[in-house]
Coordinates of C-alpha atoms and ligand atoms in Angstrom, one line a residue:
M14 CA -14.9 5.3 -14.4
K15 CA -12.8 8.4 -13.9
T16 CA -15.9 10.6 -14.3
L17 CA -17.8 8.6 -11.7
I18 CA -15.0 9.1 -9.2
L19 CA -14.7 12.7 -10.0
A20 CA -18.4 13.1 -9.3
T21 CA -18.2 11.3 -6.0
L22 CA -15.0 12.7 -4.5
P23 CA -13.8 16.2 -4.2
I24 CA -10.6 15.1 -5.8
L25 CA -7.6 16.3 -6.8
L26 CA -5.6 14.4 -9.4
V27 CA -2.2 15.6 -8.5
S28 CA 1.2 15.7 -9.4
S29 CA 2.6 16.0 -6.0
I30 CA 6.0 15.5 -4.5
C31 CA 5.2 11.8 -4.4
A32 CA 4.5 11.4 -8.1
Q33 CA 7.3 10.2 -10.4
Q34 CA 7.4 10.5 -14.2
A35 CA 7.1 7.1 -15.9
S36 CA 10.5 7.6 -17.5
N37 CA 12.3 8.0 -14.2
I38 CA 10.5 5.6 -11.9
F39 CA 13.8 4.0 -10.7
E40 CA 15.7 7.3 -10.5
G41 CA 18.0 7.5 -7.5
I42 CA 17.4 3.8 -6.5
D43 CA 20.9 2.3 -6.8
D44 CA 20.8 -0.5 -4.3
P45 CA 22.3 -3.4 -6.3
Q46 CA 20.2 -6.0 -4.5
I47 CA 16.8 -4.2 -4.7
L48 CA 16.9 -2.5 -8.1
P49 CA 16.9 -5.7 -10.2
L50 CA 13.9 -7.0 -8.1
L51 CA 12.0 -3.7 -8.5
K52 CA 12.4 -4.2 -12.3
S53 CA 11.7 -8.0 -12.5
V54 CA 9.2 -9.0 -9.9
Y55 CA 6.3 -7.0 -11.3
G56 CA 3.8 -8.5 -13.6
K57 CA 3.6 -12.2 -13.0
P58 CA 0.0 -13.4 -13.8
G59 CA -2.2 -13.8 -10.8
R60 CA 0.0 -11.6 -8.5
W61 CA -1.9 -8.4 -9.2
N62 CA 1.1 -6.2 -8.3
V63 CA 0.8 -2.4 -8.2
P64 CA 2.4 -0.9 -11.3
P65 CA 6.0 0.3 -10.7
Q66 CA 4.9 4.0 -10.7
D67 CA 2.4 3.3 -7.9
G68 CA 5.1 1.5 -5.9
R69 CA 7.4 4.5 -6.4
F70 CA 4.6 6.9 -5.3
L71 CA 4.0 4.9 -2.0
H72 CA 7.8 4.8 -1.4
N73 CA 8.1 8.5 -1.9
L74 CA 5.1 9.2 0.4
V75 CA 6.6 7.1 3.2
L76 CA 10.0 8.9 2.8
A77 CA 8.5 12.4 2.5
K78 CA 6.5 11.9 5.7
G79 CA 9.2 10.1 7.6
Y80 CA 6.9 7.3 8.6
K81 CA 8.4 4.6 10.7
R82 CA 5.7 1.9 11.3
G83 CA 3.8 0.6 8.3
L84 CA 1.1 -2.0 7.7
E85 CA 0.3 -3.5 4.3
I86 CA -2.8 -5.6 3.8
G87 CA -2.3 -7.8 0.8
T88 CA 1.3 -8.7 0.2
S89 CA 0.9 -11.1 -2.8
N90 CA 4.5 -11.9 -4.0
G91 CA 5.9 -8.8 -2.3
Y92 CA 6.2 -6.2 -5.2
S93 CA 4.7 -3.2 -3.3
G94 CA 6.4 -4.6 -0.2
L95 CA 9.8 -4.2 -1.9
W96 CA 9.1 -0.5 -2.6
L97 CA 7.7 0.1 0.9
G98 CA 10.4 -2.0 2.6
L99 CA 13.0 0.1 0.9
A100 CA 11.4 3.4 2.1
F101 CA 11.0 2.1 5.7
R102 CA 14.6 0.9 5.7
K103 CA 15.7 4.4 4.7
N104 CA 13.6 5.9 7.5
G105 CA 14.9 3.4 10.1
G106 CA 11.4 1.9 10.3
Q107 CA 9.5 -1.4 9.9
L108 CA 6.7 -2.8 7.8
I109 CA 4.3 -5.5 8.8
T110 CA 2.7 -7.1 5.7
L111 CA -0.2 -9.6 5.7
E112 CA -1.0 -12.3 3.2
I113 CA -3.6 -15.0 3.4
D114 CA -2.3 -17.2 0.5
S115 CA 0.7 -19.3 1.4
Q116 CA 2.1 -19.7 -2.1
R117 CA 2.2 -16.0 -2.8
A118 CA 3.6 -15.4 0.7
K119 CA 6.4 -17.9 0.1
E120 CA 7.4 -16.0 -3.1
A121 CA 7.2 -12.7 -1.1
R122 CA 9.5 -14.1 1.6
E123 CA 12.0 -15.1 -1.0
N124 CA 11.9 -11.7 -2.7
F125 CA 12.4 -9.9 0.6
L126 CA 15.3 -12.2 1.4
K127 CA 16.9 -11.6 -2.0
A128 CA 16.4 -7.8 -1.5
G129 CA 18.1 -7.8 1.8
L130 CA 14.9 -6.5 3.4
S131 CA 14.0 -9.4 5.7
H132 CA 15.0 -7.4 8.8
V133 CA 12.7 -4.5 7.9
I134 CA 9.7 -6.5 6.7
D135 CA 7.7 -8.7 9.0
L136 CA 5.5 -10.9 6.7
R137 CA 2.7 -12.8 8.4
V138 CA 0.7 -15.5 6.6
N139 CA -2.8 -15.1 7.9
D140 CA -6.2 -13.6 7.3
A141 CA -5.7 -9.9 8.0
F142 CA -9.1 -9.7 9.7
K143 CA -7.7 -12.2 12.3
E144 CA -4.1 -10.9 12.4
I145 CA -4.7 -7.1 12.7
P146 CA -6.4 -7.4 16.1
R147 CA -3.4 -9.3 17.3
L148 CA -0.9 -6.6 16.4
D149 CA 0.5 -4.4 19.1
G150 CA 0.7 -0.6 18.9
S151 CA -0.2 2.0 16.3
F152 CA 0.9 2.7 12.8
D153 CA 1.7 5.8 10.9
F154 CA 1.1 4.3 7.4
V155 CA -1.3 1.7 6.2
F156 CA -1.6 0.4 2.6
I157 CA -4.8 -1.6 1.8
D158 CA -4.5 -3.8 -1.3
A159 CA -6.6 -6.9 -0.6
W160 CA -9.9 -7.9 -2.1
K161 CA -11.7 -4.7 -3.0
P162 CA -15.2 -5.2 -1.3
D163 CA -13.3 -5.6 2.0
Y164 CA -11.7 -2.2 2.0
K165 CA -14.4 -0.5 4.1
K166 CA -14.1 -3.2 6.8
F167 CA -10.3 -2.8 6.8
L168 CA -10.7 1.0 7.1
D169 CA -12.9 0.5 10.2
L170 CA -10.4 -2.0 11.6
V171 CA -7.2 0.1 11.1
Y172 CA -8.6 3.6 11.7
P173 CA -8.3 3.5 15.5
R174 CA -4.7 2.2 15.1
V175 CA -3.4 5.0 13.0
K176 CA -1.6 7.9 14.6
L177 CA -2.7 11.5 14.0
G178 CA -0.8 12.7 10.9
G179 CA -0.6 9.1 9.6
A180 CA -1.9 8.0 6.3
I181 CA -4.3 5.2 5.2
T182 CA -3.7 4.5 1.6
A183 CA -5.5 2.2 -0.8
H184 CA -5.0 0.8 -4.3
N185 CA -7.3 0.5 -7.4
V186 CA -9.5 3.3 -6.2
I187 CA -10.0 4.3 -9.9
S188 CA -9.9 1.1 -11.8
L189 CA -12.0 -0.9 -9.3
A190 CA -14.0 1.9 -7.8
A191 CA -17.3 0.1 -8.3
E192 CA -16.2 -2.7 -6.0
M193 CA -15.5 -0.3 -3.1
S194 CA -18.1 2.4 -3.2
D195 CA -18.7 2.2 0.5
F196 CA -15.0 2.7 1.2
L197 CA -14.8 5.7 -1.2
E198 CA -17.8 7.3 0.4
A199 CA -16.3 6.7 3.9
I200 CA -13.0 8.4 3.1
K201 CA -14.8 11.2 1.4
T202 CA -17.2 12.0 4.3
H203 CA -15.1 11.0 7.3
P204 CA -14.7 14.1 9.5
K205 CA -11.2 13.2 10.6
L206 CA -9.8 12.1 7.3
E207 CA -8.4 14.4 4.6
S208 CA -8.5 12.3 1.4
T209 CA -7.2 12.7 -2.1
I210 CA -7.1 10.4 -5.1
H211 CA -3.9 10.1 -7.1
K212 CA -3.9 9.0 -10.7
T213 CA -0.3 7.7 -10.6
S214 CA -1.4 5.0 -12.9
T215 CA -4.8 4.1 -14.4
E216 CA -5.4 2.1 -11.2
G217 CA -5.4 5.0 -8.7
I218 CA -4.3 5.4 -5.1
S219 CA -6.2 7.1 -2.3
V220 CA -4.3 8.8 0.5
S221 CA -6.3 9.7 3.6
F222 CA -4.4 11.6 6.3
K223 CA -5.8 11.3 9.8
K224 CA -6.3 14.8 11.3
E225 CA -7.2 16.2 14.7
Ligands
SAM301 C1 -3.9 -7.1 -5.2 S1 -3.0 -8.4 -4.5 C2 -1.7 -7.5 -3.6 C3 -0.6 -7.0 -4.5 C4 0.6 -6.5 -3.7 N1 0.2 -5.4 -2.9 C5 1.6 -6.1 -4.7 O1 1.5 -4.9 -5.2 O2 2.5 -6.9 -5.0 C6 -4.1 -8.8 -3.2 C7 -3.6 -9.8 -2.2 O3 -4.4 -9.7 -1.0 C8 -4.5 -11.0 -0.4 N2 -5.7 -11.0 0.5 C9 -7.0 -10.8 0.2 N3 -7.7 -10.8 1.3 C10 -6.8 -11.0 2.3 C11 -7.0 -11.1 3.7 N4 -8.2 -11.0 4.3 N5 -5.9 -11.2 4.5 C12 -4.7 -11.3 4.0 N6 -4.5 -11.2 2.6 C13 -5.5 -11.0 1.8 C14 -4.7 -11.9 -1.6 O4 -4.4 -13.3 -1.3 C15 -3.8 -11.3 -2.7 O5 -2.5 -11.9 -2.7

């Protein structure tokens, strides 16, 4: 799978400022409400959470770029949302996260409450294809982590809503590349997106910056 991706994207597998060694994923995160959740919420069956190192990568990206308004598509029980919510709180920003499944959304809401992030994270229980057109304004950060064959449709839907310099990120771009070949081709060839693939875990995260 890695070879396939390397053949189709001009990639760079990077260790950038956003990457974090597996041994120090939680380094510098000392909030006593959030840290235990970042360590315990991950991994429940049927929740499909990003691995902790991928959550840390997204957190570091949001912080490094000073992003203030984020959109997550696919909350599940809120694991990536905890990492992102923490970063947006540090930046004085806000995250809107969308989940279609009411049980997973309920768990996410409880996790955000326990983390003290309810004022930063606006969780909406709805089909993202219906909810996104109802959202006001633009975003400087988007994280796509819903069903993989939908990624290209989500890219088309959010692209006009992302500010110049903003980032559209997506999960499983290595592990489930075969389910999203149209998305990967689009981020590779789009004239106004500068895309890289990051092997922060075996699952892979794409980062596409919107340029002039
Ligand atoms: C891979 S999981 C998300 C994991 C989450 N980002 C985390 O790391 O904890 C995908 C989630 O996307 C949700 N989903 C799929 N299609 C959706 C849609 N059209 N609108 C909203 N949520 C959707 C699923 O119900 C599922 O909970």
